[in-house]
Structure formats: structure tokens, C-alpha cells
């Protein structure tokens, strides 16, 4: 639909070029078309069926051929070292990707075999489509679940877009809406031809049917109702121009929903979304896609001047059942609408009326109030609003300012007394500064009140987070009830905008077919009483089991940073932990290299280096294998400093334990810590029985590497801190359990991972290749003696709007990294986006049926949905792989964007679910596939590696020094990890 296209130049950076060589010995055959006629040609594979197992499987699964277009080619040009592993190679995958297919197609059309061609990926995301759905999964026990999706009937009216120009230009969407509301009130029955338009608050107006004009100018007077009570009100004049732009193509939308077109009509969906949000925007406080109000549920105080507001999330989505309205409950922190002095008292937790403020108090107040809207209370009938820009460094009684052109000075106290008859009682407090720096006005704190409805976007402290979680944590039955109540309260059938546009919304939760995938059998060491284990409802334990690969720890030391832990207590704890490691299957020396050392938290580097060197002296140059550290429960920056020094300076693997666990020793806690220690030392706790029996489709047949990648961004308010990218990759095959990780800093809020592949010029060696993908492929080769012949890439943290850019950029980086290792090395890639930040929730069909829920009332682990509420044509599914603990479980959403390995729905869903049982840090299945989980942990860990002064706040004056090199030329790289740290799961 021709609605305001972005400039073509904006997509030029997405161009991908690859150079591939096609072997003269490889026969080229014309590829078949993909399922929907648009996707890339793909290759045939023998995909093994996945079995629903209730006992340890023994027989090999039988394969079957499934054609989804494309031919399997012999990869004669990829040298493969003979495997000493028990798995046999079923076939050799070819480089049957988009670029390879284009080469093959061009060669066939020209009737020749070509040796080398320059092949390009699509130059625009418009010419590329994601992996089509290969069919629906069949494995697992079938059941019915309910989803918080409500069927929306497609309107049968024309949707029209008009461009809105308001002069003078207004930055506030609230004021824009007020202007348009006044325009509709005045002209609906005349110039607008009885149309009720929906407005996005910025540049676009939408109508059901055309307006009587293609272009028209209106003059609107807006009276500031909030400016006064019974007093004079300010009046402003605006010129509004409406201009017809385009008509939305609802036929296109209908075809897309029916699965007959692969490209989504985003503009039509956006219009419907705006229409259904129009009434809620007027009723509630909009924040992103959510709406909040203190009236939806009683507000709860969070402490330090904050309170929680309840609300709901709303979004219209295209699904297999047609249009769906996704409704979910939401909670957020808002600033309490208190008098400013009361807010400051709560913020500081002390009486501010009688005592002067310290410098640290003033800084805390300034940070908390900067950007906050306040209204004045000293002018009885006028409630003018201002945004706080700062805080004076002097108390109010010392502040003076010029009142005329002759620079006659007057004090703030005198001015307020003479001008408003307002006596300032607390002149020892500073004033709020409002306005810009050139013309800042002073407002006494006691003359201001915080305006209601302001979302708090800064960092919450631990107590506030705990208080907010209590509000948001709802049992599934309660959440379902509140969602239904919200839908009824919103009364979409009475919504004048929904009526105007002909949109009807069901009031029933969508009933969806689901399947419960079986838990995989886990293999433990043969010397344990239990060699194999079948988890029950997503859980198991280490009783009677030994780690399948327990490592040896001969040289370890302990450092105690907690004053309350006596040496005898620390020694007893270390003994218990050493015993648990031994019981779990490790060889763990019961005695440390040196006696337990007591360190001061404010001298962490000195203490760590003392222990490191003392140990080296004792062992005659042999390095420590493990450092145990006992930390205070509230340790501030100590944990981060310790990890930074150990992992980037000393090359030490460390395990931290909090004081509360040292005093109250729990077997469960010790068992979990021993699991973490083992994987940090390079061991494996458990593996999938199917993995060592070579029964995992499209993993067991050829050496396969599984990647996980994530980017974490700085918190709101940190304007210059870098984003951190992390990539982990499996280092064992066929088990796929051990991972190595790499991290890097990149530009602020940059989502594309910049260091996946990179080249640079070396004066001696010339052009040198590197990057995280290349390094991890080399690491896999060293660890297994194999080079990966298949790549599975789980990418976390990508929103739908970024799918194309991330896939094009990062798939190209994977291609280039492979090609840099060997000229014709192009293993097939499957690229899956993992999403947790969505609002789809799944509920048991019958909450009273205990057999269909876990202890928390949530759906059972292994529940997978790939129909009805999923994408009309693309390969996606929702998987709840974990058992709930408290609140309502959030299923992970997996979207396969690119699939050259031809996964069936069952093979992809089962692989993903089974991997969730291999997470190393606990004996539970986890909610997100482990490689993505590990990447998230690694990226989070790397924040500690930045310069210490940056860790508290990126906007504290040191940010430019720590994150930039010179000006904006680049991001300061993170300190390098030590080699022995890189190779293991240091982030566990």
C-alpha cells in the first residue's frame, strides 16, 4: 500500500555480497521452487522422526525423505577430517543457500558450469521472504489451551490516510491530540462529512471512507483549560492542513491472513491498531502499547516517592485465525503526585524540613526530578505546569536574580512575597530550576506539586523491584480473569471508533490446539546409581547421580570479603562444598592451596592479587584453577569488580557465594554451586541420551555447531554507555552441551552485532580476518577435531521490526566468516529468533484439572503451539519449556527466519525443547533455549568489564571518556578475556 514509503537509500546498508566458488566436479541441477514460490530454494534431507518416549530409547529412529524444493548436492569441496565419534554421516549438506541457489540457477540457465561468480543477496528486504512454515508439528500429547488473543473481524470499509500538518509545530502528542479533537468537534458534521477519524498524535489521520476533500486548511483556537481555575485562560491559534495520501489495501490484508500472500501489509495493520487505541488513549495514560490508570486497580506504594499503576497491553496481530487483538495485564512504576517537599522526604527517607541537605542529597534529588513535570500551587487559581531541568546549588534564601533591564537584584524570597503574597517557609532548601539553561526560572520546592500520570523510567532499586513484582505476579487463573474483565470493561462493541471503522472484537479467549512434548532422557555417569534420568514436570535432582564429565580441581583458594563470616565458618562451608563436588562426580582437593584469606571489599584488587601471587608461590608457578569468594549479601560493586579483575586481568575462574548461604548451608544450594563450578572448569553435568545415541534429527548426522547471540542495551537515561553483544557456541559434538563465549562493546543501542565478522589491514600480513563467529568456529574445530557442517543460530532480543535488518546483516557475517576459513566452506544455516518480550499468555483449558497444570497452576512444560495464534505463513511457534514457579508462565516465541537445513516442525520444536533440559546451572528445564540464555548472561557479565566509574551511571561525566575513543569515532573496546576464561562457561 503506497503510504509514506521510506527512502530507498535507507536500505542500501543492507546490501549483502558474497563470493562463492562452485566446484567443477559438483553437478548443478535446477532447483525446485520453494513452497510459497517466493522463498529461497532449499535442499532435501533425510529427517529423522522424533519419538514420544516414556522409557530410555534404544532403537535408531528411521529417516524419511521430505522435499521442500531444491536438490541435495555433494559437498565434495569441503574437506572433512575423519571422525572418531560414534555417529555416522548420513549425508553431506551442500551450500544450498540463497547465494548458492542464484549461482546454480544462473549456471543452469546459461547451460555452463561456472567456476567463480560474484553473487549478491537481495539489495532490499522487500525482495526477500522468511522461511515458510514446513507444516505443523504432530509429536506430543494433544490438548486444548486458551490464549489471550481475541478474534477481530476484518472491516469491509475503505481505510484512508491523510497527512496532518500543524503550524506552529507542536512537539507534544497530547497537545496535537487536543488540537485534532477540537477540529473534529467543530467540523465533524460539516467539513468532515460526519466522519469520525482516528489520529496517531503526529502526522497521520485515518478515516473509514473518504473525506469530502483532498486538501483543506482549518484554523483552530485551543484554550489551555489546565492553565487556571476560574481565572484567565491562555488561548493559542493553530493552522491545521489535512491532505489525502493513500487508501489502504484491505484485499491485500485479507489475502495475507488467508496465507495467499507472504508480505504483510504493515500500513493496514497499523491503521487498525491506531483505531482500536483511540478511545483508550483518551481514557487512560498511554505508555508504549500499554495503557495505565490509577482507577484500574488500587495503586501500591513502591517507596521513595513511587507507586505502581495497573493497566493493560493491547496490540492487533495477524494470525492464522485472522486478525487477533492481543490483550494482557501490565504494571509500571509511576511517580506519586505528591507535593515536591513530601516526595523529597520519601526519596531521602528523612525529615528535610528542619535540616539542610548534603551534597549527595542534592545530587540524588536532582537525578530523581530532572525531566519531571510539576505544577505550581502558590497561585490559587492558576495551575501552570513546568518541566524540571535542574536544582540550584544554593538554598532558596541565598538566591537573587535581576528583575529589570537595570539589573536590579531581588531575592527569590522577596519576589514570591511581593508578587504572589506567598511566604517561603523552608528557605534552607534549594529551588527547582525550570526552563532552559539560558533562561532558567526558580521555583521553591514548597510551591510545587508533581503532576499525576508520569511514568518512572529510571532504574528501580531492589526494594522497589520486589514491591512491583508482588503487584505484577498473578496466578494464571487471576490473570485470565483480569484480562477478560478488561475486555468487557473496554466494551469494544460500544467503541465509537471501532463502530466507525467496522471492527468487531470477540469477548472470548482464543481456544487453541496445543501439544505437550515429552521430556528427553538425560544421561549421567555410569558410576552413579542412576545412569539415566527422565525429568518429571520439568524438574529432577542430583541424588544418586554423578556428572557425566566431572572435572578435577587440585589447586583452589578462598577469599572472604564478609566481616560477619568467621574463618572457622568459612572453612566449614568450603569443606561442605568440596564434599558436594566430590559426591556429584568431580575430583576436588579438600584442602585449599593457601589458608582462607580475609579481604577488604574496598581493596578488592589488592586482595585478589595477593591471593593469586601467594598461591603461585606455594605451587611453584602453577596457576590457581578456581577461586572461591565469600561476599556480603549487599555488596555493591564488589561482585562486578571481582569478576572484571579475575576474568580480564588475572585469568582466574571464580565462584562467588553470598554470606546468607554460608551461614545457612543447604544441600540444594551446594548441589547447584557444584554444577556451576563443573561447567566453569570445562566439564559437562549431563547430556541428552538422544545426543550420545545419535538420534537428534539434523544434529547427530553431521558435525553441528549451535550458536546463541544476544545484545543487551544500557538502561534508560544512560545516553552514552555502549551496548554489549555476546555470542556463545557449542564446543562439543554430538552432545551439544558445552559452550564457549565471546563479548564485545558496540555503539549505544546498536542491535546488529558488529563484531560477528571483521577484517582489518595488518602491515605485515595484509588483510586479516577475524570476529566472533570465525573465532568460535576455529574453537569448535580445535575442541572436536571436526569442522561444523551445519550451523544453527539462535538469536535473542530482536523485535519484529528488526527481523530483516538483523537477518541480512548477521547471515552475511556468518557466510563471510565461513568463507574466510576455506574458499568453498558454506555450511547450511538455520537462523531462529527467540523472543520473550511478547504478551501472548497460554492458560489451561480447565484450571481445576490438576493433570493439565503444574503446581503453580500453569500449563505443563513442553506445551507447544504452532497453529491459530501463530503467523499465517511463516515458521514460528510458542513453546513453554519450563515449569512455573510463581506468576503466569511466559512461553518463548521462536521464529525461524532462515532455514537451509530443512527442519520439519517436529524436528525444530523437539530440538529446542530438549535443549532446554541441558541448562548447566540447575536441575530444571529453562524457559529459553540455553545458547540464547548463556549469551544473555555473558552480555550481562561484560557490563562489569567497563571502566568502574561507568557501572553506576553512564551519564555521570565519565561516560565520554569510557565509551568513546576520540569524539564519536568509535566505542572503546572491552578489555580482552584471558584465553583460559574464553574457553569455558565463565558467565555461569
mmCIF file of C-alpha atoms in Angstrom, residues 337-601:
data_model
loop_
_atom_site.group_PDB
_atom_site.id
_atom_site.type_symbol
_atom_site.label_atom_id
_atom_site.label_comp_id
_atom_site.label_asym_id
_atom_site.label_seq_id
_atom_site.Cartn_x
_atom_site.Cartn_y
_atom_site.Cartn_z
ATOM 1 C CA UNK A 337 1.581 13.008 42.540
ATOM 2 C CA UNK A 338 2.894 14.433 45.827
ATOM 3 C CA UNK A 339 3.912 17.915 46.908
ATOM 4 C CA UNK A 340 7.594 18.126 45.917
ATOM 5 C CA UNK A 341 8.778 18.508 49.533
ATOM 6 C CA UNK A 342 6.925 15.323 50.518
ATOM 7 C CA UNK A 343 8.397 13.495 47.516
ATOM 8 C CA UNK A 344 11.918 14.621 48.515
ATOM 9 C CA UNK A 345 11.327 13.423 52.094
ATOM 10 C CA UNK A 346 10.297 9.971 50.816
ATOM 11 C CA UNK A 347 13.192 9.866 48.366
ATOM 12 C CA UNK A 348 15.795 10.597 51.040
ATOM 13 C CA UNK A 349 13.982 8.719 53.806
ATOM 14 C CA UNK A 350 14.397 11.525 56.309
ATOM 15 C CA UNK A 351 12.952 14.796 57.530
ATOM 16 C CA UNK A 352 14.010 17.569 55.142
ATOM 17 C CA UNK A 353 12.040 20.431 56.732
ATOM 18 C CA UNK A 354 14.407 21.119 59.580
ATOM 19 C CA UNK A 355 17.848 20.035 58.334
ATOM 20 C CA UNK A 356 19.973 21.334 55.455
ATOM 21 C CA UNK A 357 20.687 18.984 52.559
ATOM 22 C CA UNK A 358 24.094 17.413 51.943
ATOM 23 C CA UNK A 359 25.745 17.445 48.510
ATOM 24 C CA UNK A 360 24.878 13.776 47.990
ATOM 25 C CA UNK A 361 21.225 14.522 48.920
ATOM 26 C CA UNK A 362 21.119 17.322 46.367
ATOM 27 C CA UNK A 363 22.568 15.091 43.627
ATOM 28 C CA UNK A 364 20.009 12.364 44.376
ATOM 29 C CA UNK A 365 17.119 14.870 44.240
ATOM 30 C CA UNK A 366 18.422 16.390 41.007
ATOM 31 C CA UNK A 367 18.656 12.964 39.311
ATOM 32 C CA UNK A 368 15.188 11.970 40.506
ATOM 33 C CA UNK A 369 13.422 15.194 39.471
ATOM 34 C CA UNK A 370 15.198 16.039 36.219
ATOM 35 C CA UNK A 371 12.608 15.911 33.422
ATOM 36 C CA UNK A 372 9.659 15.584 35.819
ATOM 37 C CA UNK A 373 6.586 17.795 35.302
ATOM 38 C CA UNK A 374 5.435 19.897 38.248
ATOM 39 C CA UNK A 375 2.544 22.295 38.688
ATOM 40 C CA UNK A 376 2.655 25.416 40.827
ATOM 41 C CA UNK A 377 0.380 25.644 43.876
ATOM 42 C CA UNK A 378 1.115 29.182 45.076
ATOM 43 C CA UNK A 379 -1.147 30.927 42.548
ATOM 44 C CA UNK A 380 -4.561 29.905 43.863
ATOM 45 C CA UNK A 381 -6.488 29.862 40.594
ATOM 46 C CA UNK A 382 -3.637 29.120 38.168
ATOM 47 C CA UNK A 383 -2.014 25.693 37.892
ATOM 48 C CA UNK A 384 0.705 26.304 35.348
ATOM 49 C CA UNK A 385 2.943 23.323 34.578
ATOM 50 C CA UNK A 386 6.699 23.206 34.112
ATOM 51 C CA UNK A 387 9.335 20.566 33.471
ATOM 52 C CA UNK A 388 12.207 20.444 35.981
ATOM 53 C CA UNK A 389 15.608 20.990 34.368
ATOM 54 C CA UNK A 390 17.789 21.104 37.471
ATOM 55 C CA UNK A 391 18.299 22.083 41.093
ATOM 56 C CA UNK A 392 20.047 25.139 42.477
ATOM 57 C CA UNK A 393 23.307 24.577 44.310
ATOM 58 C CA UNK A 394 22.387 27.322 46.829
ATOM 59 C CA UNK A 395 19.484 27.344 49.299
ATOM 60 C CA UNK A 396 16.469 29.484 48.392
ATOM 61 C CA UNK A 397 17.343 32.197 50.930
ATOM 62 C CA UNK A 398 20.615 32.948 49.082
ATOM 63 C CA UNK A 399 19.140 33.130 45.577
ATOM 64 C CA UNK A 400 18.844 36.508 43.846
ATOM 65 C CA UNK A 401 18.053 37.415 40.231
ATOM 66 C CA UNK A 402 17.727 40.565 38.056
ATOM 67 C CA UNK A 403 14.172 41.885 37.802
ATOM 68 C CA UNK A 404 14.659 44.642 35.218
ATOM 69 C CA UNK A 405 16.962 45.887 32.483
ATOM 70 C CA UNK A 406 18.981 47.854 35.021
ATOM 71 C CA UNK A 407 19.994 44.577 36.681
ATOM 72 C CA UNK A 408 18.145 45.462 39.881
ATOM 73 C CA UNK A 409 18.553 42.351 42.021
ATOM 74 C CA UNK A 410 15.815 40.821 44.118
ATOM 75 C CA UNK A 411 15.823 37.707 46.251
ATOM 76 C CA UNK A 412 13.532 34.788 45.426
ATOM 77 C CA UNK A 413 12.014 35.046 48.928
ATOM 78 C CA UNK A 414 11.164 38.750 48.408
ATOM 79 C CA UNK A 415 9.831 38.190 44.886
ATOM 80 C CA UNK A 416 7.356 35.468 45.887
ATOM 81 C CA UNK A 417 6.187 37.530 48.878
ATOM 82 C CA UNK A 418 5.644 40.723 46.858
ATOM 83 C CA UNK A 419 4.344 39.151 43.640
ATOM 84 C CA UNK A 420 2.074 36.412 44.990
ATOM 85 C CA UNK A 421 1.818 37.067 48.719
ATOM 86 C CA UNK A 422 3.440 33.676 49.230
ATOM 87 C CA UNK A 423 5.742 33.298 52.228
ATOM 88 C CA UNK A 424 8.501 30.735 51.694
ATOM 89 C CA UNK A 425 8.697 28.688 54.915
ATOM 90 C CA UNK A 426 11.650 26.440 54.096
ATOM 91 C CA UNK A 427 14.235 28.776 52.624
ATOM 92 C CA UNK A 428 17.056 26.378 53.581
ATOM 93 C CA UNK A 429 16.017 24.060 50.737
ATOM 94 C CA UNK A 430 17.223 24.609 47.162
ATOM 95 C CA UNK A 431 14.904 25.755 44.377
ATOM 96 C CA UNK A 432 13.814 23.761 41.355
ATOM 97 C CA UNK A 433 15.107 25.113 38.064
ATOM 98 C CA UNK A 434 12.617 25.069 35.183
ATOM 99 C CA UNK A 435 13.108 26.175 31.605
ATOM 100 C CA UNK A 436 16.383 26.062 29.678
ATOM 101 C CA UNK A 437 19.861 26.951 30.884
ATOM 102 C CA UNK A 438 19.858 30.374 29.194
ATOM 103 C CA UNK A 439 16.618 31.426 30.874
ATOM 104 C CA UNK A 440 16.083 29.277 33.948
ATOM 105 C CA UNK A 441 13.303 30.163 36.383
ATOM 106 C CA UNK A 442 13.412 29.381 40.093
ATOM 107 C CA UNK A 443 10.516 27.622 41.802
ATOM 108 C CA UNK A 444 10.578 26.955 45.566
ATOM 109 C CA UNK A 445 10.002 23.264 46.344
ATOM 110 C CA UNK A 446 7.077 24.048 48.655
ATOM 111 C CA UNK A 447 5.259 25.860 45.825
ATOM 112 C CA UNK A 448 5.225 22.797 43.547
ATOM 113 C CA UNK A 449 3.351 19.524 43.237
ATOM 114 C CA UNK A 450 4.243 16.622 40.931
ATOM 115 C CA UNK A 451 1.785 16.227 38.044
ATOM 116 C CA UNK A 452 -0.110 12.917 38.059
ATOM 117 C CA UNK A 453 0.476 10.216 35.435
ATOM 118 C CA UNK A 454 4.244 10.343 34.879
ATOM 119 C CA UNK A 455 5.914 7.021 34.222
ATOM 120 C CA UNK A 456 9.162 6.479 36.123
ATOM 121 C CA UNK A 457 11.750 5.362 33.564
ATOM 122 C CA UNK A 458 14.917 5.315 35.646
ATOM 123 C CA UNK A 459 16.402 2.337 37.466
ATOM 124 C CA UNK A 460 14.396 0.870 40.350
ATOM 125 C CA UNK A 461 16.215 -0.272 43.471
ATOM 126 C CA UNK A 462 15.877 -3.813 44.834
ATOM 127 C CA UNK A 463 13.081 -2.976 47.292
ATOM 128 C CA UNK A 464 11.073 -1.217 44.591
ATOM 129 C CA UNK A 465 11.545 -4.131 42.180
ATOM 130 C CA UNK A 466 10.370 -6.585 44.860
ATOM 131 C CA UNK A 467 7.313 -4.442 45.608
ATOM 132 C CA UNK A 468 6.469 -4.118 41.896
ATOM 133 C CA UNK A 469 6.843 -7.867 41.339
ATOM 134 C CA UNK A 470 4.313 -8.511 44.109
ATOM 135 C CA UNK A 471 1.818 -6.447 42.145
ATOM 136 C CA UNK A 472 2.606 -7.988 38.745
ATOM 137 C CA UNK A 473 2.889 -11.580 39.927
ATOM 138 C CA UNK A 474 -0.529 -13.131 39.252
ATOM 139 C CA UNK A 475 -1.578 -16.739 39.212
ATOM 140 C CA UNK A 476 -2.780 -17.847 35.765
ATOM 141 C CA UNK A 477 -6.440 -18.069 36.835
ATOM 142 C CA UNK A 478 -6.361 -14.498 38.250
ATOM 143 C CA UNK A 479 -4.583 -13.116 35.210
ATOM 144 C CA UNK A 480 -7.079 -14.739 32.862
ATOM 145 C CA UNK A 481 -9.958 -13.304 34.910
ATOM 146 C CA UNK A 482 -8.451 -9.781 34.802
ATOM 147 C CA UNK A 483 -7.846 -9.991 31.047
ATOM 148 C CA UNK A 484 -11.475 -10.978 30.418
ATOM 149 C CA UNK A 485 -12.651 -8.215 32.740
ATOM 150 C CA UNK A 486 -10.509 -5.683 30.849
ATOM 151 C CA UNK A 487 -12.022 -6.749 27.513
ATOM 152 C CA UNK A 488 -15.545 -6.420 28.926
ATOM 153 C CA UNK A 489 -14.749 -3.053 30.519
ATOM 154 C CA UNK A 490 -13.276 -1.736 27.259
ATOM 155 C CA UNK A 491 -16.584 -2.681 25.569
ATOM 156 C CA UNK A 492 -15.240 -2.714 22.034
ATOM 157 C CA UNK A 493 -18.771 -3.259 20.708
ATOM 158 C CA UNK A 494 -19.659 0.205 22.088
ATOM 159 C CA UNK A 495 -16.393 1.870 20.996
ATOM 160 C CA UNK A 496 -17.440 4.687 18.577
ATOM 161 C CA UNK A 497 -14.132 4.374 16.664
ATOM 162 C CA UNK A 498 -14.415 0.586 16.266
ATOM 163 C CA UNK A 499 -18.028 1.092 15.097
ATOM 164 C CA UNK A 500 -16.994 3.828 12.655
ATOM 165 C CA UNK A 501 -14.372 1.580 11.062
ATOM 166 C CA UNK A 502 -16.470 -1.601 11.185
ATOM 167 C CA UNK A 503 -14.210 -3.582 13.525
ATOM 168 C CA UNK A 504 -15.825 -6.235 15.736
ATOM 169 C CA UNK A 505 -13.930 -7.855 18.617
ATOM 170 C CA UNK A 506 -14.812 -11.182 20.243
ATOM 171 C CA UNK A 507 -15.009 -11.215 24.045
ATOM 172 C CA UNK A 508 -13.830 -14.836 24.330
ATOM 173 C CA UNK A 509 -10.261 -16.064 24.750
ATOM 174 C CA UNK A 510 -8.999 -17.953 21.703
ATOM 175 C CA UNK A 511 -9.182 -21.721 22.156
ATOM 176 C CA UNK A 512 -6.052 -23.242 20.632
ATOM 177 C CA UNK A 513 -4.844 -26.756 19.915
ATOM 178 C CA UNK A 514 -1.540 -27.493 21.654
ATOM 179 C CA UNK A 515 0.733 -30.463 22.203
ATOM 180 C CA UNK A 516 2.804 -31.417 25.234
ATOM 181 C CA UNK A 517 6.220 -32.546 24.032
ATOM 182 C CA UNK A 518 7.822 -35.343 26.029
ATOM 183 C CA UNK A 519 10.760 -34.577 28.293
ATOM 184 C CA UNK A 520 14.041 -36.003 26.975
ATOM 185 C CA UNK A 521 16.002 -38.712 28.769
ATOM 186 C CA UNK A 522 19.179 -37.348 30.356
ATOM 187 C CA UNK A 523 22.438 -39.300 30.614
ATOM 188 C CA UNK A 524 24.583 -39.216 33.768
ATOM 189 C CA UNK A 525 27.846 -41.010 34.569
ATOM 190 C CA UNK A 526 27.751 -44.794 34.695
ATOM 191 C CA UNK A 527 29.334 -44.871 38.178
ATOM 192 C CA UNK A 528 26.261 -43.214 39.725
ATOM 193 C CA UNK A 529 23.286 -45.238 40.976
ATOM 194 C CA UNK A 530 21.077 -43.564 38.371
ATOM 195 C CA UNK A 531 22.704 -43.596 34.940
ATOM 196 C CA UNK A 532 19.693 -42.181 33.107
ATOM 197 C CA UNK A 533 17.024 -39.772 34.262
ATOM 198 C CA UNK A 534 13.602 -38.785 32.909
ATOM 199 C CA UNK A 535 12.586 -35.364 34.298
ATOM 200 C CA UNK A 536 9.104 -35.071 35.774
ATOM 201 C CA UNK A 537 7.143 -31.842 35.101
ATOM 202 C CA UNK A 538 10.345 -30.054 34.082
ATOM 203 C CA UNK A 539 12.353 -30.966 37.195
ATOM 204 C CA UNK A 540 14.782 -33.557 38.577
ATOM 205 C CA UNK A 541 17.623 -33.637 41.128
ATOM 206 C CA UNK A 542 21.221 -34.825 41.518
ATOM 207 C CA UNK A 543 20.502 -37.524 44.120
ATOM 208 C CA UNK A 544 22.166 -40.824 43.159
ATOM 209 C CA UNK A 545 23.650 -39.213 40.043
ATOM 210 C CA UNK A 546 27.151 -38.192 39.018
ATOM 211 C CA UNK A 547 28.130 -35.581 36.432
ATOM 212 C CA UNK A 548 28.799 -37.187 33.085
ATOM 213 C CA UNK A 549 32.132 -35.332 32.810
ATOM 214 C CA UNK A 550 33.266 -34.284 36.272
ATOM 215 C CA UNK A 551 36.372 -32.130 36.222
ATOM 216 C CA UNK A 552 39.354 -32.131 38.569
ATOM 217 C CA UNK A 553 40.113 -29.181 40.866
ATOM 218 C CA UNK A 554 43.517 -29.629 42.511
ATOM 219 C CA UNK A 555 44.512 -26.014 43.180
ATOM 220 C CA UNK A 556 41.936 -23.686 44.675
ATOM 221 C CA UNK A 557 41.836 -20.866 47.184
ATOM 222 C CA UNK A 558 39.156 -18.999 49.105
ATOM 223 C CA UNK A 559 38.926 -15.275 49.781
ATOM 224 C CA UNK A 560 36.454 -13.970 52.352
ATOM 225 C CA UNK A 561 35.139 -10.405 51.913
ATOM 226 C CA UNK A 562 32.411 -10.740 54.550
ATOM 227 C CA UNK A 563 33.263 -9.377 58.015
ATOM 228 C CA UNK A 564 30.472 -11.364 59.640
ATOM 229 C CA UNK A 565 31.862 -14.732 58.464
ATOM 230 C CA UNK A 566 34.450 -16.134 60.878
ATOM 231 C CA UNK A 567 37.353 -18.141 59.452
ATOM 232 C CA UNK A 568 36.052 -21.355 61.038
ATOM 233 C CA UNK A 569 32.609 -20.828 59.412
ATOM 234 C CA UNK A 570 34.215 -20.145 56.032
ATOM 235 C CA UNK A 571 36.381 -23.229 56.386
ATOM 236 C CA UNK A 572 33.361 -25.386 57.258
ATOM 237 C CA UNK A 573 31.477 -24.053 54.222
ATOM 238 C CA UNK A 574 34.408 -24.775 51.887
ATOM 239 C CA UNK A 575 34.660 -28.327 53.253
ATOM 240 C CA UNK A 576 30.945 -28.943 52.659
ATOM 241 C CA UNK A 577 31.193 -27.545 49.118
ATOM 242 C CA UNK A 578 34.272 -29.667 48.337
ATOM 243 C CA UNK A 579 32.428 -32.771 49.562
ATOM 244 C CA UNK A 580 29.381 -31.953 47.441
ATOM 245 C CA UNK A 581 31.598 -31.527 44.368
ATOM 246 C CA UNK A 582 33.129 -34.946 45.061
ATOM 247 C CA UNK A 583 29.737 -36.599 45.627
ATOM 248 C CA UNK A 584 28.496 -35.044 42.359
ATOM 249 C CA UNK A 585 31.334 -36.597 40.380
ATOM 250 C CA UNK A 586 34.224 -34.122 40.480
ATOM 251 C CA UNK A 587 37.712 -34.746 41.843
ATOM 252 C CA UNK A 588 38.034 -31.865 44.277
ATOM 253 C CA UNK A 589 41.034 -31.398 46.578
ATOM 254 C CA UNK A 590 39.568 -30.900 50.082
ATOM 255 C CA UNK A 591 42.386 -28.509 51.060
ATOM 256 C CA UNK A 592 42.981 -25.043 49.587
ATOM 257 C CA UNK A 593 46.433 -24.070 48.327
ATOM 258 C CA UNK A 594 46.732 -21.332 50.980
ATOM 259 C CA UNK A 595 44.683 -20.634 54.125
ATOM 260 C CA UNK A 596 41.428 -18.709 53.641
ATOM 261 C CA UNK A 597 42.320 -15.037 53.158
ATOM 262 C CA UNK A 598 40.227 -12.201 54.614
ATOM 263 C CA UNK A 599 39.986 -9.317 52.140
ATOM 264 C CA UNK A 600 38.538 -5.826 52.439
ATOM 265 C CA UNK A 601 35.720 -5.028 49.965
#
